[in-house]
PDB file of C-alpha atoms in Angstrom:
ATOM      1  CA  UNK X   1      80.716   9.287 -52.741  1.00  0.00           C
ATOM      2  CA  UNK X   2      81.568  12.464 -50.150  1.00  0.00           C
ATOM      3  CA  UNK X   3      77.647  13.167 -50.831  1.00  0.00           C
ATOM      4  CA  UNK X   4      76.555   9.427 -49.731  1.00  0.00           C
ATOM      5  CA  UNK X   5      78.838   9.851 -46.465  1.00  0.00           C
ATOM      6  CA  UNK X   6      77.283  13.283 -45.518  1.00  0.00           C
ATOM      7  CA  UNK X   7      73.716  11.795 -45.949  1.00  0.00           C
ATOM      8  CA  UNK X   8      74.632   8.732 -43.603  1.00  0.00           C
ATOM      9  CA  UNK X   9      76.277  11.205 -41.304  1.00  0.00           C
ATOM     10  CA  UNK X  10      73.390  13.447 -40.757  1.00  0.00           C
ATOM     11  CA  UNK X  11      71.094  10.102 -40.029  1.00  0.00           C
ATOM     12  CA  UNK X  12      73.591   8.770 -37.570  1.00  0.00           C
ATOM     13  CA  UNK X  13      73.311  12.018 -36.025  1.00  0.00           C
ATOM     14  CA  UNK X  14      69.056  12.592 -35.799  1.00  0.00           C
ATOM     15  CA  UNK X  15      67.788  11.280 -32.549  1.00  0.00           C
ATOM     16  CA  UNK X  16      65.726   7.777 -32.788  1.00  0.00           C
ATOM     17  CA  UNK X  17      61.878   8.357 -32.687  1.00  0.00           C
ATOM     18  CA  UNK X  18      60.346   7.939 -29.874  1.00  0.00           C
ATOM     19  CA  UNK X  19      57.258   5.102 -29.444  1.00  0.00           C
ATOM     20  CA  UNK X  20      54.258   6.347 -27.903  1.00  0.00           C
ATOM     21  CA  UNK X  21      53.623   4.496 -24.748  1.00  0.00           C
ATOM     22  CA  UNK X  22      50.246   3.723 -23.663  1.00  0.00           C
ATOM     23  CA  UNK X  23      48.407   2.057 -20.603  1.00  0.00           C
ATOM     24  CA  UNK X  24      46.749  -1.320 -21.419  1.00  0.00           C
ATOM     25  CA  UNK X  25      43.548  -0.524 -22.318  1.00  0.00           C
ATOM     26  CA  UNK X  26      43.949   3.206 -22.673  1.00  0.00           C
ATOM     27  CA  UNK X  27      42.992   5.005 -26.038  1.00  0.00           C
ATOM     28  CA  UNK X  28      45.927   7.188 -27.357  1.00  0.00           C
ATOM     29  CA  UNK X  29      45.733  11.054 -25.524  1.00  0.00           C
ATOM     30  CA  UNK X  30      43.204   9.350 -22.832  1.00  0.00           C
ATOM     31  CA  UNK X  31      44.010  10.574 -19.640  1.00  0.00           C
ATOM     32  CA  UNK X  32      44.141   7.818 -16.939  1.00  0.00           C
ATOM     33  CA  UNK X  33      40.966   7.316 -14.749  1.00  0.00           C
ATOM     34  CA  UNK X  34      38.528   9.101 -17.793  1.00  0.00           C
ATOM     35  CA  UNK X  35      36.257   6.974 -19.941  1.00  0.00           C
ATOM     36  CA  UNK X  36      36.874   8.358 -23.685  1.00  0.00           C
ATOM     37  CA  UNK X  37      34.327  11.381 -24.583  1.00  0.00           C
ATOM     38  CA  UNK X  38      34.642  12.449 -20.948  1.00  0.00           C
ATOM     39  CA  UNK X  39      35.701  16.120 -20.236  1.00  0.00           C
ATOM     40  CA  UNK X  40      38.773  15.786 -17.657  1.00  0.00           C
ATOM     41  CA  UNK X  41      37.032  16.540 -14.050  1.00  0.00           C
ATOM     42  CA  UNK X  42      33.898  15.310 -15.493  1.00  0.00           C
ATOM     43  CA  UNK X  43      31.692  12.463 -13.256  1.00  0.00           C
ATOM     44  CA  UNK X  44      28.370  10.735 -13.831  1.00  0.00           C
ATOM     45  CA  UNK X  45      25.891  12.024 -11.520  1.00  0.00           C
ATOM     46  CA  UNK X  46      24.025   9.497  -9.224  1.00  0.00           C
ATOM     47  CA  UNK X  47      20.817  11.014  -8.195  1.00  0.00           C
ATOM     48  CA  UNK X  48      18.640   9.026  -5.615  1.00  0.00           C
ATOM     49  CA  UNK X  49      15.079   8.403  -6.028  1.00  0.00           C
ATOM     50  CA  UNK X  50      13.304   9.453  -2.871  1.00  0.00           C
ATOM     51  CA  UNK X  51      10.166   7.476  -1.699  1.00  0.00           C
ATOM     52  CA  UNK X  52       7.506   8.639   0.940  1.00  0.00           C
ATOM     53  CA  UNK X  53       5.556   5.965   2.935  1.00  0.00           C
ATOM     54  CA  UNK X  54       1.986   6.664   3.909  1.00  0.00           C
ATOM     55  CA  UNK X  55      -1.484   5.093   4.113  1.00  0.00           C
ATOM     56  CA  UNK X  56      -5.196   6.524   3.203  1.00  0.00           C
ATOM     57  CA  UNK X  57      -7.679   5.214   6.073  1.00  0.00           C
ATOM     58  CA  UNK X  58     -11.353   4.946   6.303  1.00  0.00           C
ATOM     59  CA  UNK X  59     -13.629   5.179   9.616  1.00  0.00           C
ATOM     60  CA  UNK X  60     -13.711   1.858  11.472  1.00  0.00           C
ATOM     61  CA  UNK X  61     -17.269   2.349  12.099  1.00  0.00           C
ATOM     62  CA  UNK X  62     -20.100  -0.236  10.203  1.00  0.00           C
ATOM     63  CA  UNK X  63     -23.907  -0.843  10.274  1.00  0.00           C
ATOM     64  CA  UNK X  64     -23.883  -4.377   7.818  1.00  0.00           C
ATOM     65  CA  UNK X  65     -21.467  -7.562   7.359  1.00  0.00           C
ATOM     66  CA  UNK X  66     -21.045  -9.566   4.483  1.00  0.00           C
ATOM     67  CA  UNK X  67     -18.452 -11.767   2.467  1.00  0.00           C
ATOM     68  CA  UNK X  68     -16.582  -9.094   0.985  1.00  0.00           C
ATOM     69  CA  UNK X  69     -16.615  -5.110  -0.924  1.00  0.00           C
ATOM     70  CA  UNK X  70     -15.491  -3.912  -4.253  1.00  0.00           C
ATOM     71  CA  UNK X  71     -14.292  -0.616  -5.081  1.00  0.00           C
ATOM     72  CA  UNK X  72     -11.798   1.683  -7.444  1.00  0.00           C
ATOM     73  CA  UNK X  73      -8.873   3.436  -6.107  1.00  0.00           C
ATOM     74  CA  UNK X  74      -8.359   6.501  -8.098  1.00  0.00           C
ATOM     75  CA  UNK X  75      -4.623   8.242  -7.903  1.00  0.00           C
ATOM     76  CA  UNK X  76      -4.032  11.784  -8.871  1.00  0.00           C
ATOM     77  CA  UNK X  77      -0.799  13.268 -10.319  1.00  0.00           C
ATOM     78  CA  UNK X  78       1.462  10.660  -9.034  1.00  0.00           C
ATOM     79  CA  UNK X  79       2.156   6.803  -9.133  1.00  0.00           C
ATOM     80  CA  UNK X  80       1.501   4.987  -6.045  1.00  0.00           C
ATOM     81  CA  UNK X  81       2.686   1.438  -4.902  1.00  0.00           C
ATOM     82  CA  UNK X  82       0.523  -0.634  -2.453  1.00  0.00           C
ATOM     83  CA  UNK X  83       2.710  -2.028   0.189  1.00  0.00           C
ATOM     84  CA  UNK X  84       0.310  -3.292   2.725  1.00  0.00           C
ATOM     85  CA  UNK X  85      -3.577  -3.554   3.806  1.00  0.00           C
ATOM     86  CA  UNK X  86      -6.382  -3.476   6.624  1.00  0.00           C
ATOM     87  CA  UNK X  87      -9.326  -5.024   6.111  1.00  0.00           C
ATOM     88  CA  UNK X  88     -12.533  -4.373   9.057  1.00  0.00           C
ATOM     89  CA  UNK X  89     -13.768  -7.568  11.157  1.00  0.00           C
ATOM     90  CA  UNK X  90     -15.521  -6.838  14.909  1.00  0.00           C
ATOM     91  CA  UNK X  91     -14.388 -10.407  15.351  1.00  0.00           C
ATOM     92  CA  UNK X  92     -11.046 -11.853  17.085  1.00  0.00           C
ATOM     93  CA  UNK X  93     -10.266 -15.270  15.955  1.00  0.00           C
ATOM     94  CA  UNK X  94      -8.559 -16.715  13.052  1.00  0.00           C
ATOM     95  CA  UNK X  95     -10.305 -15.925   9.427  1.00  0.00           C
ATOM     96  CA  UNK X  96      -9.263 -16.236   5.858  1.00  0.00           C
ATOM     97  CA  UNK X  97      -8.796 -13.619   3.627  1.00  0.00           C
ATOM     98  CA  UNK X  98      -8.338 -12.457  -0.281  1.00  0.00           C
ATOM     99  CA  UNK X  99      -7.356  -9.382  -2.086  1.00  0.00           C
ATOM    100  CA  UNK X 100      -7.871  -9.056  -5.958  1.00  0.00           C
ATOM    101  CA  UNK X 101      -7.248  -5.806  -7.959  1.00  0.00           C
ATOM    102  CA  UNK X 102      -6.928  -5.098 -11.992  1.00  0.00           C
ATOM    103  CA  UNK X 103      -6.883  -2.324 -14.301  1.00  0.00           C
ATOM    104  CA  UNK X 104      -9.948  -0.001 -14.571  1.00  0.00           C
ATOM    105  CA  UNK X 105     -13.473   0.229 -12.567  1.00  0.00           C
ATOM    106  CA  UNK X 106     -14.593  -3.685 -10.611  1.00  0.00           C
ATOM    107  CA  UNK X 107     -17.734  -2.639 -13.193  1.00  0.00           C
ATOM    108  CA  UNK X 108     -15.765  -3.272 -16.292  1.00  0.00           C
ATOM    109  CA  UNK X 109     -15.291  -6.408 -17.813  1.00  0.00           C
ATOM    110  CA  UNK X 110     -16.535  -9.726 -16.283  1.00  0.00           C
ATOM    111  CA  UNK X 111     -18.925  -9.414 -13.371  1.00  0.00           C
ATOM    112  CA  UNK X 112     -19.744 -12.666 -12.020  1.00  0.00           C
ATOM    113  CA  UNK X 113     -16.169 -14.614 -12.354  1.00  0.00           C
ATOM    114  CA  UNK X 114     -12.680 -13.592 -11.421  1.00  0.00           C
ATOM    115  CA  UNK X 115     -10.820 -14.213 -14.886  1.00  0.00           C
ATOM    116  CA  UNK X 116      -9.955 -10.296 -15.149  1.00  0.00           C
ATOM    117  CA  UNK X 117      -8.983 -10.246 -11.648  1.00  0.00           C
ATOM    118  CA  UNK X 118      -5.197 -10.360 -10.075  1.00  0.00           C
ATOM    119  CA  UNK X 119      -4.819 -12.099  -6.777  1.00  0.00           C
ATOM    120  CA  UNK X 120      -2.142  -9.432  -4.676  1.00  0.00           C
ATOM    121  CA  UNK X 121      -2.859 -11.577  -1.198  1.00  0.00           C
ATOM    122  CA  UNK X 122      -4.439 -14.191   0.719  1.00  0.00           C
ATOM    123  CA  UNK X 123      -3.814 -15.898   4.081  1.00  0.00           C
ATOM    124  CA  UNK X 124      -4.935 -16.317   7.277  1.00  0.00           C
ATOM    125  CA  UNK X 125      -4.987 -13.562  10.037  1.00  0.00           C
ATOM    126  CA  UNK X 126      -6.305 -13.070  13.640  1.00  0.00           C
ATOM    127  CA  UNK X 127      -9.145 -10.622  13.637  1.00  0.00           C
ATOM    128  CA  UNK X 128      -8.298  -7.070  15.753  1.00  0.00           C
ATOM    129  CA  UNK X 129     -12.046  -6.386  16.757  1.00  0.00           C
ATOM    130  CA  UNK X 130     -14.021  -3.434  16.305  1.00  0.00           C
ATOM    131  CA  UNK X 131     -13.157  -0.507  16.087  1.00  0.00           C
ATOM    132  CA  UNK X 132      -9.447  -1.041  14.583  1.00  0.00           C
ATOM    133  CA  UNK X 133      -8.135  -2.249  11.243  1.00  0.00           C
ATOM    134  CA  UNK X 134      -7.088  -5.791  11.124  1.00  0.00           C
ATOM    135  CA  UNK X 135      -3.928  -5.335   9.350  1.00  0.00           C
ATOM    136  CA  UNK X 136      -2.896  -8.271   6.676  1.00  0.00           C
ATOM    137  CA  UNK X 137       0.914  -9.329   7.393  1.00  0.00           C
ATOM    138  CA  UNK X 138       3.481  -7.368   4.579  1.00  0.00           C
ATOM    139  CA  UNK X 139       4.907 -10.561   3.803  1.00  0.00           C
ATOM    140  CA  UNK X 140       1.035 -11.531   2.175  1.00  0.00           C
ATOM    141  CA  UNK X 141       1.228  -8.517  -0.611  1.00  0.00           C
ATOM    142  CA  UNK X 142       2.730  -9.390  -4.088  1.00  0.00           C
ATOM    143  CA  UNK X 143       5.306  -6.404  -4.690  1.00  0.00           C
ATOM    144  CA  UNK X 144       5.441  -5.405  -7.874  1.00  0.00           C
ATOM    145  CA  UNK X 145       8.438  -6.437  -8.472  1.00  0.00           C
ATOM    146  CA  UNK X 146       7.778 -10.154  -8.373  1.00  0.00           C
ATOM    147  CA  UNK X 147       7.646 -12.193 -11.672  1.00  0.00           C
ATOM    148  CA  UNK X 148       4.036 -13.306 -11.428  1.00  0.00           C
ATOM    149  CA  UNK X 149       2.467  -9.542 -10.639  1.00  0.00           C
ATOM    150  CA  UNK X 150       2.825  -6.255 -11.584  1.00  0.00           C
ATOM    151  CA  UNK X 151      -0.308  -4.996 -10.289  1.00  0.00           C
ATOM    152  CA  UNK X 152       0.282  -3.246  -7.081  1.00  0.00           C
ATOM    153  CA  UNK X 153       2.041   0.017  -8.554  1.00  0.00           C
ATOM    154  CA  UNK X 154      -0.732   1.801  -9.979  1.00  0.00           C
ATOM    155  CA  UNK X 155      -0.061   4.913 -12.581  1.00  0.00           C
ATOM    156  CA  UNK X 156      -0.771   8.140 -12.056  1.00  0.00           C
ATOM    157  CA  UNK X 157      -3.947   9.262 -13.361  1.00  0.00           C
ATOM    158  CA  UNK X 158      -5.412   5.920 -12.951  1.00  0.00           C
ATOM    159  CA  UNK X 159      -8.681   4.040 -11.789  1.00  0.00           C
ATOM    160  CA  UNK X 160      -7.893   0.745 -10.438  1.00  0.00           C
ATOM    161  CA  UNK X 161     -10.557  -2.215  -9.121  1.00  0.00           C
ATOM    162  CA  UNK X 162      -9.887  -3.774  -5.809  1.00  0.00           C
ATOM    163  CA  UNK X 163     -12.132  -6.807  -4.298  1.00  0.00           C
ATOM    164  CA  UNK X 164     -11.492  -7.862  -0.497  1.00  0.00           C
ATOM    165  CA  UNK X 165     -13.559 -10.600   1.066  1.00  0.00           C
ATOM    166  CA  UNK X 166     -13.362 -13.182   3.740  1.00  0.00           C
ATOM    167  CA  UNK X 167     -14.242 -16.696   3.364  1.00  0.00           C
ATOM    168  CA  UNK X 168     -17.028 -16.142   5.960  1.00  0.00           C
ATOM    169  CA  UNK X 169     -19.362 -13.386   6.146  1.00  0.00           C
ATOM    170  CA  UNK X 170     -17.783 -11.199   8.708  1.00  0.00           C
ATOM    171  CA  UNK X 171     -16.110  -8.170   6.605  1.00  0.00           C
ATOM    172  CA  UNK X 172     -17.970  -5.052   8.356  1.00  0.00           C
ATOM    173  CA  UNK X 173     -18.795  -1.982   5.833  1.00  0.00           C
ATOM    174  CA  UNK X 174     -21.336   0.917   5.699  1.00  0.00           C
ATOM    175  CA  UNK X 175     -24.590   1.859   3.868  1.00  0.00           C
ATOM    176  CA  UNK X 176     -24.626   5.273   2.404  1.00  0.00           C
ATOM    177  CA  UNK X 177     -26.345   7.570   0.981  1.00  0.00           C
ATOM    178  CA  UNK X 178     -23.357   8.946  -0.917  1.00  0.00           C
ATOM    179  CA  UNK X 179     -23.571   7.455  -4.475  1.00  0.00           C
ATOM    180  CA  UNK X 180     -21.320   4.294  -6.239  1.00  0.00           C
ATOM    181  CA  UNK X 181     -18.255   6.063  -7.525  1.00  0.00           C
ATOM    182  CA  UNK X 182     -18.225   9.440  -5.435  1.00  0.00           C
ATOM    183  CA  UNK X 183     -14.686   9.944  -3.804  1.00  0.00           C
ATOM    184  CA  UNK X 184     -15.479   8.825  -0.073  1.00  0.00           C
ATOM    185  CA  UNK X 185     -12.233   9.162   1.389  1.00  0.00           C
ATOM    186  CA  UNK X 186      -9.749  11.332  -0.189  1.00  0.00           C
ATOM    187  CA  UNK X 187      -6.050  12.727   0.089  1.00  0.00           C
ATOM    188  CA  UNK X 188      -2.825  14.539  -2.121  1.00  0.00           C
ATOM    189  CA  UNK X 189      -2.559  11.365  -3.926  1.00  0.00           C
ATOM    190  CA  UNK X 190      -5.079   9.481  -4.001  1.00  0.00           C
ATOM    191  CA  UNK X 191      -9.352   8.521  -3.976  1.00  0.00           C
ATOM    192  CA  UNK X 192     -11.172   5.769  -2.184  1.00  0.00           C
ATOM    193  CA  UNK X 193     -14.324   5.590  -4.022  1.00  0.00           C
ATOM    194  CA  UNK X 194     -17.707   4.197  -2.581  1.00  0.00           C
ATOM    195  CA  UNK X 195     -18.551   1.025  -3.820  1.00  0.00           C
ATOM    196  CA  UNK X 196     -20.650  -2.647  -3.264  1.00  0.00           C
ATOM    197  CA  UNK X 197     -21.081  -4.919  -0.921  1.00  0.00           C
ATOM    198  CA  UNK X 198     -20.715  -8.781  -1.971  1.00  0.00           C
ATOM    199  CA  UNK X 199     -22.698 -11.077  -0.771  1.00  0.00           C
ATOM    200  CA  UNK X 200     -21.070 -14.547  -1.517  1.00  0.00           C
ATOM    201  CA  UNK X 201     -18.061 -16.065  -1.644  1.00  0.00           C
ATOM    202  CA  UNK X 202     -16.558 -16.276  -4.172  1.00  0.00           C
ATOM    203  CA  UNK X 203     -18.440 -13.484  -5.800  1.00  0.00           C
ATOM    204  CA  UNK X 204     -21.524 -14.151  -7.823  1.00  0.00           C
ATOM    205  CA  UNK X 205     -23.527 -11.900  -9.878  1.00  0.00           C
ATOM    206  CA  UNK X 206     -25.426 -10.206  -7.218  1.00  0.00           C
ATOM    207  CA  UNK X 207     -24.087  -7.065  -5.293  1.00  0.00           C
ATOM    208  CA  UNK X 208     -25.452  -4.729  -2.502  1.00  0.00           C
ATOM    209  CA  UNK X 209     -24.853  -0.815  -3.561  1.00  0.00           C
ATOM    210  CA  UNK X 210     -24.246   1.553  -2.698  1.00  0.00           C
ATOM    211  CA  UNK X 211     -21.958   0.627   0.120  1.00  0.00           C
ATOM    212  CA  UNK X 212     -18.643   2.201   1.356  1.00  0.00           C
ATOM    213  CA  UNK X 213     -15.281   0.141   2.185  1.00  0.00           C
ATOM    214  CA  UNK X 214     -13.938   0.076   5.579  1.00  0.00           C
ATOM    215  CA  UNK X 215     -10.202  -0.597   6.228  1.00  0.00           C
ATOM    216  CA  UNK X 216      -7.088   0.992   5.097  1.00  0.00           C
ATOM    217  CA  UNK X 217      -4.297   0.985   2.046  1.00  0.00           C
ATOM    218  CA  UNK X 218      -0.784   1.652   2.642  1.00  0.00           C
ATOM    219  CA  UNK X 219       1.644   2.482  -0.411  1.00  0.00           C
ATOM    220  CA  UNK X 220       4.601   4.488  -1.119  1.00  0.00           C
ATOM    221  CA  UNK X 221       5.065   7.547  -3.949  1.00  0.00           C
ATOM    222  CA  UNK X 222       8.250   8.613  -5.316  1.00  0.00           C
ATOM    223  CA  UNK X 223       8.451  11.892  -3.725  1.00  0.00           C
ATOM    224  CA  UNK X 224      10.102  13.266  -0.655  1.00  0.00           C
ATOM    225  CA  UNK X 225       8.012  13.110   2.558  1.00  0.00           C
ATOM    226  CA  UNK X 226       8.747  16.725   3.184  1.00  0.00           C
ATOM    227  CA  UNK X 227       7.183  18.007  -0.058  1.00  0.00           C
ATOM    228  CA  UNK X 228       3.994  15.453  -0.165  1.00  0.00           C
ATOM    229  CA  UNK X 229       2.138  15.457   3.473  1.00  0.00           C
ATOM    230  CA  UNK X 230      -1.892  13.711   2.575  1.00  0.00           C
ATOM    231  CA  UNK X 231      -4.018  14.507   5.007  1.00  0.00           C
ATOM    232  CA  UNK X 232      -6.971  11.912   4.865  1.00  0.00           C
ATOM    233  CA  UNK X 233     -10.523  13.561   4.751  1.00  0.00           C
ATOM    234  CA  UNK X 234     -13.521  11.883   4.974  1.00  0.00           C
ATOM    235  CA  UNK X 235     -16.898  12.778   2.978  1.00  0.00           C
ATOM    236  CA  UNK X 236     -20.105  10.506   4.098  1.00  0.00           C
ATOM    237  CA  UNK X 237     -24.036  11.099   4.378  1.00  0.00           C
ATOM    238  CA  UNK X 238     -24.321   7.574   5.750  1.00  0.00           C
ATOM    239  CA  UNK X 239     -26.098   6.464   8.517  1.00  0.00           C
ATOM    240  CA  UNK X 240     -23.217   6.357  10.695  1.00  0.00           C
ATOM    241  CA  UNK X 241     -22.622   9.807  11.336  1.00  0.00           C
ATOM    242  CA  UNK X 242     -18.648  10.783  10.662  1.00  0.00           C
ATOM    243  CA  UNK X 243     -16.786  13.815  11.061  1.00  0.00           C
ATOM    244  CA  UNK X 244     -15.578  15.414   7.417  1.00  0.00           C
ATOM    245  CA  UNK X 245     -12.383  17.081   9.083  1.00  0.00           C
ATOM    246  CA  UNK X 246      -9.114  14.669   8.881  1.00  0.00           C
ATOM    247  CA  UNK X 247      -9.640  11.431  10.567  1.00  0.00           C
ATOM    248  CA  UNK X 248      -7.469  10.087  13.392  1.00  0.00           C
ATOM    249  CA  UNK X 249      -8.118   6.847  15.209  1.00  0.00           C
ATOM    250  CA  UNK X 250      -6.928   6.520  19.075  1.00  0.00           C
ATOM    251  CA  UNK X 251      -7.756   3.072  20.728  1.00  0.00           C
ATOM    252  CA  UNK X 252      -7.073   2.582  24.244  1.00  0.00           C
ATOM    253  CA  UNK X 253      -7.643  -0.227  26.519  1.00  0.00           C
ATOM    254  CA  UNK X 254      -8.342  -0.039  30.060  1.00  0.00           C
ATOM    255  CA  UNK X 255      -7.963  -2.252  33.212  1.00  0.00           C
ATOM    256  CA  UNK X 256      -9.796  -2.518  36.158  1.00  0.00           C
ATOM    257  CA  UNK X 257      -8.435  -3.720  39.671  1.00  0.00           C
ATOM    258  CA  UNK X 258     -10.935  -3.860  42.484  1.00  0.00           C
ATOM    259  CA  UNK X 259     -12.177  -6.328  45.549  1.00  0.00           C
ATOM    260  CA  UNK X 260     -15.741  -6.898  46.028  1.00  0.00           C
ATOM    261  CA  UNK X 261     -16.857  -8.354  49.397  1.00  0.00           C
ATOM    262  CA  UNK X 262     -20.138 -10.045  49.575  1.00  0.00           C
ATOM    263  CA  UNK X 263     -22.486 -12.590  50.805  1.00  0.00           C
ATOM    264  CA  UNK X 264     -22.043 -15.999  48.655  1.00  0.00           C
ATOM    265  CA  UNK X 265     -25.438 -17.194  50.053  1.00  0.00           C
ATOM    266  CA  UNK X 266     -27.554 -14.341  48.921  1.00  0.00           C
ATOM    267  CA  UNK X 267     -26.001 -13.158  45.783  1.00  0.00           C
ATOM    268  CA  UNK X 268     -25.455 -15.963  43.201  1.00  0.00           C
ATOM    269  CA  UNK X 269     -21.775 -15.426  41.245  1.00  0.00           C
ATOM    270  CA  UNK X 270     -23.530 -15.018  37.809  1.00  0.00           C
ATOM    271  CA  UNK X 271     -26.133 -11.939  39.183  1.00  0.00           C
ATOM    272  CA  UNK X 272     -23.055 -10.850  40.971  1.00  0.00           C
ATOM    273  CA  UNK X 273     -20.706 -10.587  37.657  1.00  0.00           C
ATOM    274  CA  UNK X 274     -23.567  -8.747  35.967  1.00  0.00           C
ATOM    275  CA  UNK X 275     -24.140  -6.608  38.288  1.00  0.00           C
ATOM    276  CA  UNK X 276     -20.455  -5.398  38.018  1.00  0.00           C
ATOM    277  CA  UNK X 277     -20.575  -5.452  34.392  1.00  0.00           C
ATOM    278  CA  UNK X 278     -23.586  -2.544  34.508  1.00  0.00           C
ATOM    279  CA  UNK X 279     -21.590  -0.305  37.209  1.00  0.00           C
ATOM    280  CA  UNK X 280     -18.481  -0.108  35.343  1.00  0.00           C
ATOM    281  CA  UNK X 281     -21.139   0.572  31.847  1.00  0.00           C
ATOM    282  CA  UNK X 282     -22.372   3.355  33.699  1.00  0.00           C
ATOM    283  CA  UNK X 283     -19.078   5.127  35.677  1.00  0.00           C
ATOM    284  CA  UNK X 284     -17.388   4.916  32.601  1.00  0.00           C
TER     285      UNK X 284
END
């Protein structure tokens, strides 16, 4: 009995055991604020993609018209994402307009149809004139993001087809000597190849080559602007004779204010207006 009473004496005096508290949620030895695994100190590392906007541009200068022009696009050692377009009219009013890429050279595959063909754009827009791009409205270009296209990020490394045509024959584009395929307009990332001229709308199974696209492609790469400057240069033997150094275009429009004084009875107002129209020709 005296050894039964010393037992229950030493457990009455032995502190209770503690319970090991824990946040809701919290593994045991997790320290508050860490997910489990996680060294303490230790954060995830969000690292931002930077992007570079730029554009490739051709000469605004043409000796022929037509419906429309196919060419390839080749990019170099990084992927590139269309973003907008400029297509080459000398006219000023309203036209209609279509832009079709795919996968590989406009040669491969079907030739006379548009079954292997992507439509990226189409609309209306207001012809700029000659000598300037007529730019096709951002909203108009299928990003690649959208559920019916994938088509206007093209891999590195990668030929890709493009056909642009009006539904009239008033896209302006060059004759060369250069040959179908050569790079005719080149940067750091990417190729503008020469290609055809298309004669009907919508295309048919004849096409004018060689012949060399005139207008302009804007895209992004996922570099940083500081590290990726393209300088556009520009290789032709065409008829139109072009510089080969880095192209720039600078349009400027001028306005003339002046009074004329003159006889109404001897100088009829249409000879008159002609007349003007040959000295300001010549001064300028």
């Amino acid at each position: 009995d005296e050894e039964l009473d010393e037992e229950l004496d030493e457990e009455l005096d032995e502190e209770p055991a503690e319970e090991p508290t824990e946040e809701p949620g919290k593994e045991p030895g997790e320290e508050p604020g860490e997910e489990p695994g996680e060294e303490p100190g230790e954060k995830p590392v969000k690292v931002d993609v930077a992007t570079c906007s730029k554009e490739i541009t051709t000469p605004y200068t043409a000796d022929t018209r037509s419906f429309g022009n196919m060419f390839n696009v080749q990019t170099k050692s990084k992927e590139i994402t269309v973003t907008g377009m400029s297509l080459y009219t000398d006219l000023t009013k309203d036209l209609f307009y279509e832009v079709y890429t795919k996968r590989g050279s406009f040669r491969e595959d079907d030739l006379v149809g548009l079954d292997s063909w992507q439509l990226i754009a189409s609309g209306n827009v207001i012809g700029a004139g000659s000598g300037v791009g007529t730019p096709i409205p951002s909203n108009h270009i299928l990003q690649s993001g959208d559920s019916d296209n994938s088509m206007t990020t093209i891999p590195k490394n990668t030929i890709q087809g493009f056909y642009v045509t009006f539904t009239t024959e008033d896209i302006k584009y060059s004759d060369t000597s250069l040959s179908e395929g050569d790079a005719m307009v080149s940067n750091s990332d990417v190729d503008v190849l020469v290609g055809v001229g298309v004669p009907d709308y919508p295309r048919g199974s004849k096409l004018f080559g060689p012949r060399e696209w005139r207008g302009q492609i804007e895209y992004i790469v996922h570099d940083s602007c500081e590290t990726n400057n393209a300088t556009n240069s520009y290789s032709s033997s065409s008829p139109t004779t072009q510089s080969s150094s880095s192209l720039k275009t600078l349009v400027t429009r001028v306005t003339y204010l002046f009074n004329i004084e003159y006889a109404p009875y001897k100088v009829p107002s249409s000879g008159l207006l002609h007349s003007v129209s040959e000295i300001i020709e010549r001064e300028v």
